[in-house]
Coordinates of C-alpha atoms and ligand atoms in Angstrom, one line a residue:
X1 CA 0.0 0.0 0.0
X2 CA 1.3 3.5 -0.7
X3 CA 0.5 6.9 1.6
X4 CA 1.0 9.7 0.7
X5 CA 1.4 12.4 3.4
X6 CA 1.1 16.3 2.7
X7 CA 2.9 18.6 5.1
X8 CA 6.5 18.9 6.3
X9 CA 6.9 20.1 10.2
X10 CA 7.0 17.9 13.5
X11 CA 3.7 17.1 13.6
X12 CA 3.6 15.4 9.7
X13 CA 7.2 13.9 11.3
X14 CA 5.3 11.9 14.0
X15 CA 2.3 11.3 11.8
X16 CA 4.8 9.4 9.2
X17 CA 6.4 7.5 12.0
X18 CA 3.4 6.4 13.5
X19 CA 2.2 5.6 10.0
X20 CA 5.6 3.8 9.5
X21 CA 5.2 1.4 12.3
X22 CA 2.2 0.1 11.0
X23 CA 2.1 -3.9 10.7
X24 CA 0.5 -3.5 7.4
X25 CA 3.9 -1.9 5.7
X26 CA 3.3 0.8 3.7
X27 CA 5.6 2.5 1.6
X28 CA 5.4 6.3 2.5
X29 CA 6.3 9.1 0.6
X30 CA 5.5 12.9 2.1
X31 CA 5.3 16.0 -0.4
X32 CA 7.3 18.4 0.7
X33 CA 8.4 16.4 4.1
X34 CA 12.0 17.2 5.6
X35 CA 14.9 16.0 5.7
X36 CA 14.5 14.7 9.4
X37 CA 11.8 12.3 7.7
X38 CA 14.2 10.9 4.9
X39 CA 14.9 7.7 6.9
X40 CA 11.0 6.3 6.9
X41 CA 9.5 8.0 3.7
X42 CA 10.5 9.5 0.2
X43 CA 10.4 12.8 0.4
X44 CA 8.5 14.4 -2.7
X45 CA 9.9 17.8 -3.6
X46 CA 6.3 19.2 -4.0
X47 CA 5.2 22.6 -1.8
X48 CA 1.9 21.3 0.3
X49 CA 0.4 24.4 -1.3
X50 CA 0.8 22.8 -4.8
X51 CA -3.0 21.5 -5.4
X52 CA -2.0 20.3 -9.1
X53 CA 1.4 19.0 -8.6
X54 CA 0.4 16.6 -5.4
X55 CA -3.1 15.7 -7.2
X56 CA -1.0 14.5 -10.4
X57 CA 2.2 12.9 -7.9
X58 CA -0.9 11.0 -6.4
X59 CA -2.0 9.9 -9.8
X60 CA 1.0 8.9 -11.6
X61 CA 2.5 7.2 -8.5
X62 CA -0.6 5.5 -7.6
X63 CA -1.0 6.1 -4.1
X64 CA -3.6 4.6 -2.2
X65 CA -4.0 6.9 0.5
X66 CA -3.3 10.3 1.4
X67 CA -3.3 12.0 4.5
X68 CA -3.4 16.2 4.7
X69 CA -2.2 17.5 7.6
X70 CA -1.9 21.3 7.8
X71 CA -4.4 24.5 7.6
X72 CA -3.9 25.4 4.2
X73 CA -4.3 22.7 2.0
X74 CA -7.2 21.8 3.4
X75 CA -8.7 25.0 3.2
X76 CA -8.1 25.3 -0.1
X77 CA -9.6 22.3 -1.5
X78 CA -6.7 19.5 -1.7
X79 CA -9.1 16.6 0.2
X80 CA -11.7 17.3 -2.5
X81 CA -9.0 17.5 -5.1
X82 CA -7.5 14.5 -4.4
X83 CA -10.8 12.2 -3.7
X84 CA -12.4 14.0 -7.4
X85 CA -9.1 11.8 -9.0
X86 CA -10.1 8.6 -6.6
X87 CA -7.3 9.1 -4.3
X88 CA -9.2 8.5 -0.8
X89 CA -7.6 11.2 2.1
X90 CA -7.7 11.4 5.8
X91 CA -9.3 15.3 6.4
X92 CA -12.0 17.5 5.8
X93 CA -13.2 18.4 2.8
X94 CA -12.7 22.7 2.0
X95 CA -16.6 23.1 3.4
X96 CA -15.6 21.3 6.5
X97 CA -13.0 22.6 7.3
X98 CA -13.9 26.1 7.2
X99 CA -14.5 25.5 10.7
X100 CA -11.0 26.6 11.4
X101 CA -10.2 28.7 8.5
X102 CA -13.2 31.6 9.2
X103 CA -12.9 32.2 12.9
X104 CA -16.5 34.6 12.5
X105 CA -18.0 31.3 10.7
X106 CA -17.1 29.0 13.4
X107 CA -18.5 31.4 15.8
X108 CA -22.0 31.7 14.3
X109 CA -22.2 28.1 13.9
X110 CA -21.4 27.7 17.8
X111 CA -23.8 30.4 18.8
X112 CA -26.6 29.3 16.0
X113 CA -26.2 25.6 17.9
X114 CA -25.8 26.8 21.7
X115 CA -22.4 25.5 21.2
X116 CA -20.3 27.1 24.6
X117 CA -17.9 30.0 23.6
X118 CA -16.8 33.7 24.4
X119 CA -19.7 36.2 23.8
X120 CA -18.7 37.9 20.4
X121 CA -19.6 40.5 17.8
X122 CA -17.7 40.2 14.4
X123 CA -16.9 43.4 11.9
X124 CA -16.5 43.5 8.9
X125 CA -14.7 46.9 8.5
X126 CA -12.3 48.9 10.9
X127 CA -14.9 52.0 11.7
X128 CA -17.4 49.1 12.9
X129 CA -14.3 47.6 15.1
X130 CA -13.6 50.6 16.7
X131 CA -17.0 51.8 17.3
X132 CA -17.4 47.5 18.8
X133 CA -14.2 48.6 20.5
X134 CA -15.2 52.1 22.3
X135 CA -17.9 50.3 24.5
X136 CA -16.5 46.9 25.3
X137 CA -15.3 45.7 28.6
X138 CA -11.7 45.3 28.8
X139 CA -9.8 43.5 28.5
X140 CA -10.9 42.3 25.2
X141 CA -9.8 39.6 22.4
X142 CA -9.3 40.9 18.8
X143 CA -9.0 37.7 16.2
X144 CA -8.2 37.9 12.6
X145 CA -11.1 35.8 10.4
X146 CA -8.9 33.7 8.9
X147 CA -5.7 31.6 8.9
X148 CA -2.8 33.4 10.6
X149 CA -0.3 30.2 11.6
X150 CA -1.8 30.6 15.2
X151 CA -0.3 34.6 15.9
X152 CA -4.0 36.3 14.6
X153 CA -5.5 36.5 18.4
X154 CA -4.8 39.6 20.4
X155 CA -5.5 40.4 24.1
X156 CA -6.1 44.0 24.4
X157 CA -6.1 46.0 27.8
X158 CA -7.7 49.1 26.7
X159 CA -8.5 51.6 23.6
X160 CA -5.6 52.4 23.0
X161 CA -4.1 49.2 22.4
X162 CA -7.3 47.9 20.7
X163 CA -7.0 50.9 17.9
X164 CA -3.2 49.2 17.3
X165 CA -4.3 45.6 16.8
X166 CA -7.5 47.0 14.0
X167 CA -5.2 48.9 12.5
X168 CA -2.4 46.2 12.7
X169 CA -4.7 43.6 11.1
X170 CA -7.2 45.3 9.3
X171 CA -5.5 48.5 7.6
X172 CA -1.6 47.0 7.3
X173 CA -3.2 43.7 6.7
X174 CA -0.3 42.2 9.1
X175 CA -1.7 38.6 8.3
X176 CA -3.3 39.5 4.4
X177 CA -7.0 38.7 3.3
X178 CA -7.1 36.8 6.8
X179 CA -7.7 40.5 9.0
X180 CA -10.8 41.7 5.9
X181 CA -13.1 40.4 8.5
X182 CA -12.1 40.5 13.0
X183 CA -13.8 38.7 15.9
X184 CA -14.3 40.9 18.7
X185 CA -15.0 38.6 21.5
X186 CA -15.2 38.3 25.7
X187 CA -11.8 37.4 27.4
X188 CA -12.2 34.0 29.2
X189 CA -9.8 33.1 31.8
X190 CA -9.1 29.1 32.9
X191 CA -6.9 26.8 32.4
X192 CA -6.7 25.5 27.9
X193 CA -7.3 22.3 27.3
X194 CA -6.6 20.5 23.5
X195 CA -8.9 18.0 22.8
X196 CA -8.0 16.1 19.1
X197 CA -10.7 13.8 18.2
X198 CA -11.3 11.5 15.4
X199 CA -14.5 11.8 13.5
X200 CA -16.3 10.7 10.4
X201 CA -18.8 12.8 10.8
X202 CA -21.1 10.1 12.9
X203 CA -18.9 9.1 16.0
X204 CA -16.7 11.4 18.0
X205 CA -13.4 9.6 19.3
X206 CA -11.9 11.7 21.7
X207 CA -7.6 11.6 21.7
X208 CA -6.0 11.6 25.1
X209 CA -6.4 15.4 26.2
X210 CA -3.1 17.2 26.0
X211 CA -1.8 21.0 26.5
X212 CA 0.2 22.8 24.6
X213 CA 2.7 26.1 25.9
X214 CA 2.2 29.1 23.2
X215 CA 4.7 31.8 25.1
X216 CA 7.9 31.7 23.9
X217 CA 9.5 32.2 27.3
X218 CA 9.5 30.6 30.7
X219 CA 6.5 31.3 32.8
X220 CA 4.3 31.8 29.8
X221 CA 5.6 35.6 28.9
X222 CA 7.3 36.5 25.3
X223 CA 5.4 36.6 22.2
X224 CA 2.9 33.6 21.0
X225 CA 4.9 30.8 18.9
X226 CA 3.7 27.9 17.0
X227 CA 4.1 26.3 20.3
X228 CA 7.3 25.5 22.4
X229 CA 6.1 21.8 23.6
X230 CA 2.6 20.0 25.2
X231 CA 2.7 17.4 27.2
X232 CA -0.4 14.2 27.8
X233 CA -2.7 13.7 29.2
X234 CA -4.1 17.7 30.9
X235 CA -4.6 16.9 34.6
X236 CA -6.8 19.9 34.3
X237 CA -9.5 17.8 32.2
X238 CA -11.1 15.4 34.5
X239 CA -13.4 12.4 33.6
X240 CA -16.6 15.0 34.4
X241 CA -15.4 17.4 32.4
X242 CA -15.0 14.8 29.9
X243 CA -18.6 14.1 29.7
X244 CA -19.6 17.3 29.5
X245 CA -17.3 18.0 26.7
X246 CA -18.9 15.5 25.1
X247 CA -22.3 16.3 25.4
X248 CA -22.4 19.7 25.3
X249 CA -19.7 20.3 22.7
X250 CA -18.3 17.6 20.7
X251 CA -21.6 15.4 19.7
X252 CA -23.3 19.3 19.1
X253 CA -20.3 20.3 16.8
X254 CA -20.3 17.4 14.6
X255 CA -24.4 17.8 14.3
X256 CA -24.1 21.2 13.7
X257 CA -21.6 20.4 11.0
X258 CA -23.7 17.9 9.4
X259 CA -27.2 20.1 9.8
X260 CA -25.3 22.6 7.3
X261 CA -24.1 20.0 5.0
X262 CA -20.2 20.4 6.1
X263 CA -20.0 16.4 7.2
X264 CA -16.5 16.6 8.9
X265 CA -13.8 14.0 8.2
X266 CA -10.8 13.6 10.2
X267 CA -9.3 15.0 13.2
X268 CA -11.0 17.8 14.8
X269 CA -9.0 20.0 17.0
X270 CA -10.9 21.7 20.2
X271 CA -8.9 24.0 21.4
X272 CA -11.3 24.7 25.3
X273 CA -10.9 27.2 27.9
X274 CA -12.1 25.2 31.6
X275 CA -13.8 28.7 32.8
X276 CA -15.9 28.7 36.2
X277 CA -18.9 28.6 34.2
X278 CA -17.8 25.6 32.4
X279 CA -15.8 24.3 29.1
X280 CA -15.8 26.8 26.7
X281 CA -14.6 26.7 23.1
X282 CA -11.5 28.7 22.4
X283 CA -11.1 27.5 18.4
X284 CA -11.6 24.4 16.2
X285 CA -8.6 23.4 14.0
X286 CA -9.7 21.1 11.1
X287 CA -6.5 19.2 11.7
X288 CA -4.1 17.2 14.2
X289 CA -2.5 20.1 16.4
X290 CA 1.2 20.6 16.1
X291 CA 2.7 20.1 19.0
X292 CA 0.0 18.3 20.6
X293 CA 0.0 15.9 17.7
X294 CA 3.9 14.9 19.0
X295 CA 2.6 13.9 22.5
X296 CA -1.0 12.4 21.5
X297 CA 0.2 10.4 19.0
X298 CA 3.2 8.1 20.7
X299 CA 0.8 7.6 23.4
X300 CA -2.2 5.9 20.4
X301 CA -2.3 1.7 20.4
X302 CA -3.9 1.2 17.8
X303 CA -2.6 1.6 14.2
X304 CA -2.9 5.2 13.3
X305 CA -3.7 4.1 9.5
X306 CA -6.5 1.6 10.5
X307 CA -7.8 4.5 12.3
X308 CA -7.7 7.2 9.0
X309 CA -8.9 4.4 7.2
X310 CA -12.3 3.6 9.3
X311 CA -12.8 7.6 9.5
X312 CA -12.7 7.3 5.5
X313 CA -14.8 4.9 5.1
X314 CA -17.1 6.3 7.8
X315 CA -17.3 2.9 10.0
X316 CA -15.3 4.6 13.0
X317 CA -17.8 3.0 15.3
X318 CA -17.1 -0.4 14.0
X319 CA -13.3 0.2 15.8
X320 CA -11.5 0.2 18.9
X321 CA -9.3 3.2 19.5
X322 CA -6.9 2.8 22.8
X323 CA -4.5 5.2 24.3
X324 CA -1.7 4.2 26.6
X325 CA -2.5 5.4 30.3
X326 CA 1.3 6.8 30.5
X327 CA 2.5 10.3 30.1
X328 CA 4.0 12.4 27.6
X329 CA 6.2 15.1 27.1
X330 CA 7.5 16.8 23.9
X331 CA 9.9 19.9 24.2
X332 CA 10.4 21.9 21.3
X333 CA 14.3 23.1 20.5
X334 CA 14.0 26.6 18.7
X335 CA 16.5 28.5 16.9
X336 CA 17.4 31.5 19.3
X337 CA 15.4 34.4 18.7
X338 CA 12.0 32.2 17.2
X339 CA 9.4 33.6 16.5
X340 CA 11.2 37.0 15.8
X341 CA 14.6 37.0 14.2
X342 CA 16.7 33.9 13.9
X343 CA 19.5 32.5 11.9
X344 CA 18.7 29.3 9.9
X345 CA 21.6 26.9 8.2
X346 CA 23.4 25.7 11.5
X347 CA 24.9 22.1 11.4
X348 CA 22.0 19.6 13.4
X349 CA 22.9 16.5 14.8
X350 CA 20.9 14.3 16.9
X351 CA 22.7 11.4 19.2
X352 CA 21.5 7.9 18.4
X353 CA 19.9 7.8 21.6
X354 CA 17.3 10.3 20.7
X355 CA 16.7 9.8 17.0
X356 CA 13.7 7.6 17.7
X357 CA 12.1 10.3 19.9
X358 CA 13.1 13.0 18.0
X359 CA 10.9 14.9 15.5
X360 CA 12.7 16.9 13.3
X361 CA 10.4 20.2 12.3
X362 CA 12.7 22.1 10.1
X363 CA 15.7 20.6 8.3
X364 CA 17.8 20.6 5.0
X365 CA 20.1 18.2 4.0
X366 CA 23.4 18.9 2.0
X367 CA 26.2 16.3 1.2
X368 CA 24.8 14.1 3.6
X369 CA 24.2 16.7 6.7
X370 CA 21.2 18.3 8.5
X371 CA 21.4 22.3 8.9
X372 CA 18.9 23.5 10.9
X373 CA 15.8 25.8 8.9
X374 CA 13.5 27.7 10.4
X375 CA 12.2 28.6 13.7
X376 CA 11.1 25.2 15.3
X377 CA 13.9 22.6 14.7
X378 CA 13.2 19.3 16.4
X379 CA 10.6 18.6 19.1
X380 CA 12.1 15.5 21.5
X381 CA 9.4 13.3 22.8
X382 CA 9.3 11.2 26.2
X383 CA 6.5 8.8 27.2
X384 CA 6.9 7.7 30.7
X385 CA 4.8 6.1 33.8
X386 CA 4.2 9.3 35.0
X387 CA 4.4 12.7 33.8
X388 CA 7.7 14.0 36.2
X389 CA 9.4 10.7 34.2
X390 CA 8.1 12.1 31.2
X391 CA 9.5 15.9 31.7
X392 CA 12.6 14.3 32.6
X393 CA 13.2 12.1 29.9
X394 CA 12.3 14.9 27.3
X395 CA 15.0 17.5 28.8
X396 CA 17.6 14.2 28.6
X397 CA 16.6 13.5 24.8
X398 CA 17.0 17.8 24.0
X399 CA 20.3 16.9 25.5
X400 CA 21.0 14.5 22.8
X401 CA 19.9 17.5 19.9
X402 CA 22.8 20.1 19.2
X403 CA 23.0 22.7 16.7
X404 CA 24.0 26.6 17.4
X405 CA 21.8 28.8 19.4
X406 CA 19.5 26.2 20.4
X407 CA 16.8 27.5 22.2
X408 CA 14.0 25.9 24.4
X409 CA 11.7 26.6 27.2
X410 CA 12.8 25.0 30.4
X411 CA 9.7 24.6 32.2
X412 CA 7.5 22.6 29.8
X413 CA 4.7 21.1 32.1
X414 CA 5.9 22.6 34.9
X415 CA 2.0 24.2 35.2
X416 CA 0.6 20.4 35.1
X417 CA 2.6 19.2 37.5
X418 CA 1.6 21.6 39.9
X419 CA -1.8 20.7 39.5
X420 CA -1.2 17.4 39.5
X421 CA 0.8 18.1 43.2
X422 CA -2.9 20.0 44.3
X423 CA -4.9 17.3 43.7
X424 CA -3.0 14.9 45.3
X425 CA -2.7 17.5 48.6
X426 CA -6.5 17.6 47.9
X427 CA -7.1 13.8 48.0
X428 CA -4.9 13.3 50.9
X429 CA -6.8 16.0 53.0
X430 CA -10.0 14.5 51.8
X431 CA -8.8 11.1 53.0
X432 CA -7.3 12.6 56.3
X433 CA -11.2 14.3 57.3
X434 CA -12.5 10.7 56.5
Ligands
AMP1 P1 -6.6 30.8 19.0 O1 -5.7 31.0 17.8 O2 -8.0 31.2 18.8 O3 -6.5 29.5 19.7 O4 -6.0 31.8 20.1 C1 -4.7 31.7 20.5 C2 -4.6 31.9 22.0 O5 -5.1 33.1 22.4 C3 -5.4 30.8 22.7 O6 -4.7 29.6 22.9 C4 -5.6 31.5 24.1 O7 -4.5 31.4 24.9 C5 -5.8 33.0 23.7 N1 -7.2 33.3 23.5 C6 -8.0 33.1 22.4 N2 -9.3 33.5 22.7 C7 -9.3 33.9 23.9 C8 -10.4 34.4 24.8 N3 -11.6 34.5 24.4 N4 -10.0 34.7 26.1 C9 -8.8 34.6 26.5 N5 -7.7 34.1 25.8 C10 -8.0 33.8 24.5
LIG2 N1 -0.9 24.0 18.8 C1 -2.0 24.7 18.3 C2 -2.2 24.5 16.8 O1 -1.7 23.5 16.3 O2 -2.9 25.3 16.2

């Protein structure tokens, strides 16, 4: 069997792996890939972006399967593309998953289906921002409509700084056609959850929750990032909250999505806010989260591609899905600098001991060595017993990474194991009253 998978950061990295391991050996090529991924797939020199080139790669190679994994393709069409020329694809079709690339759409479908979110007004030109803006309680959340690689969102204290983010989006067009359109909505406060769940538009399987760490710096400050590392499963998301996830916002989503004729396919991302009043939706992505995908995944049973396949063919019921009960932790190592300035083109080498945990991001090869390119380089993954073992063993593995100016976080689910320490000083005082 061939797969073909579209993308080429640390999330497709660990989605090839995974697909790698498979007991069914497929051969796996990945259009564009990296070079960290050259050992378990061909890469394809085709940009993810390149609708014709990957639709005729998929025809003349004959590939059986294809998997899309980033935003953009699959806003633009490639799932349709692709399944139009008989190649059947893990993720939604353009309709579906408009859920993530128009924020206002996503919110109007929530609020038309009593789906939880931030209260919200959308505006459609910078005059009806501002005058949005004058009267609203601060602070307040400004979001481009569209796609902006995860940096459209802005928390604004006051007036002032809410005239700077319309203008920044809206009039300099900071992230393009995505700021033609902003979300004005309530600030929620609570710990974020990520929920990835599998779906074929008729059962909702639920991932192992995860959480990711946007700041670039320790204790959460610096700007936003693609994310600097998550870690599995979010002690902040019990078994009740769970539930009510379930009832009140995955099953709802996926029958608002199919009431409106946008049947989803694939993974669906819930990115949820736990607020006082209850789980809240944040965003949908239409696709595996990156990093979340590098700690979710390691920690999946079952055989990722008899998964796709059953969401596919829409018989997702008809299968088990099983998680390991162990932790995971996945640190991201950044070129200094990331997500401002940074120099790419710095030798990479990775020690033998942490190549099978490593998921290289951003990588070129030349004459038979890495060089680093772009901000995120690798993202190390440990899976332990519990999640100290797993921080641990992912700090030992970004040992095993070196290139210049390597850059990561050091406190990387530091926030869950302090919550994880409450609950146990909770239990034991609960016991301790009887
Ligand atoms: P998004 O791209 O919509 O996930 O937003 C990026 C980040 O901005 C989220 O992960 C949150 O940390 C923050 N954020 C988004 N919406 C809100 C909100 N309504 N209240 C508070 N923080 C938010
Ligand atoms: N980690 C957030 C995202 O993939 O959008």
């Amino acid at each position: 069997m061939k797969v073909l998978v579209v993308g080429g950061g640390g999330r497709e990295n660990v989605i090839v792996r995974k697909i790698a391991e498979s007991p069914r050996h497929p051969e796996i090529f990945v259009a564009p890939g990296n070079a960290g991924m050259a050992d378990v797939a061909t890469l394809v020199d085709i940009d993810a972006m390149d609708l014709e080139g990957i639709v005729s790669f998929a025809s003349t190679h004959a590939i059986d399967y294809c998997v899309v994994a980033p935003d953009d393709p699959l806003a633009a069409g490639l799932v349709d593309r692709l399944e139009d020329a008989g190649v059947p694809c893990f993720g939604p079709t353009a309709r579906a998953a408009h859920i993530e690339a128009s924020k206002a759409y996503a919110k109007s479908l929530m609020a038309a289906h009593r789906i939880p979110t931030a209260h919200f007004q959308i505006a459609e030109s910078p005059q009806e921002a501002l005058s949005m803006l004058k009267n609203a309680p601060y602070p307040t959340v400004i979001k481009a409509d569209g796609l902006a690689l995860g940096k459209g969102v802005m928390v604004v204290k006051n007036f002032n700084e809410a005239e700077l983010a319309i203008r920044t989006i809206m009039e300099d067009k900071k992230f393009g056609d995505s700021g033609n359109r902003v979300v004005i909505e309530e600030y929620l406060e609570g710990p974020e959850v990520s929920v990835l769940a599998f779906t074929d538009g008729h059962s909702v399987v639920p991932m192992v929750s995860s959480m990711d760490h946007k700041a670039a710096y320790d204790s959460d400050k610096g700007p936003n990032t693609g994310g600097m590392g998550a870690i599995a499963p979010n002690p902040f998301y019990s078994p009740e909250i769970a539930q009510r996830c379930m009832e009140e916002i995955f099953i709802p989503t996926i029958a608002a999505l199919n009431a409106v004729q946008r049947q989803f396919k694939g993974c669906l991302y819930f990115g949820l806010m736990l607020t006082k009043d209850g789980p809240k939706v944040i965003e949908y992505n239409a696709r595996f989260g990156d990093p979340e995908a590098q700690v979710v995944l390691p920690l999946l049973k079952t055989d990722l591609l008899t998964v796709m396949q059953a969401v596919t063919e829409e018989r997702l019921a008809d299968i088990d899905v099983e998680f390991s009960d162990e932790s995971a932790c996945c640190v991201v190592l950044a070129s200094q600098g990331y997500p401002l300035a940074y120099e790419s083109g710095k030798p990479l080498t990775i020690d033998p001991e942490a190549a099978d945990h490593a998921y290289v991001a951003g990588a070129i090869e030349r004459d038979g060595t890495l060089y680093t390119h772009g901000g995120r380089v690798v993202g190390v993954t440990a899976v332990a017993d519990t999640l100290q073992e797993a921080i641990d063993g992912a700090y030992r593995l970004a040992d095993g990474v070196h290139f210049e100016n390597k850059y990561a976080r050091h406190d990387i689910g530091a926030r869950a194991l302090r919550e994880l320490e409450s609950q146990a000083r909770r239990r034991h005082q609960a016991e301790s009253e009887g």
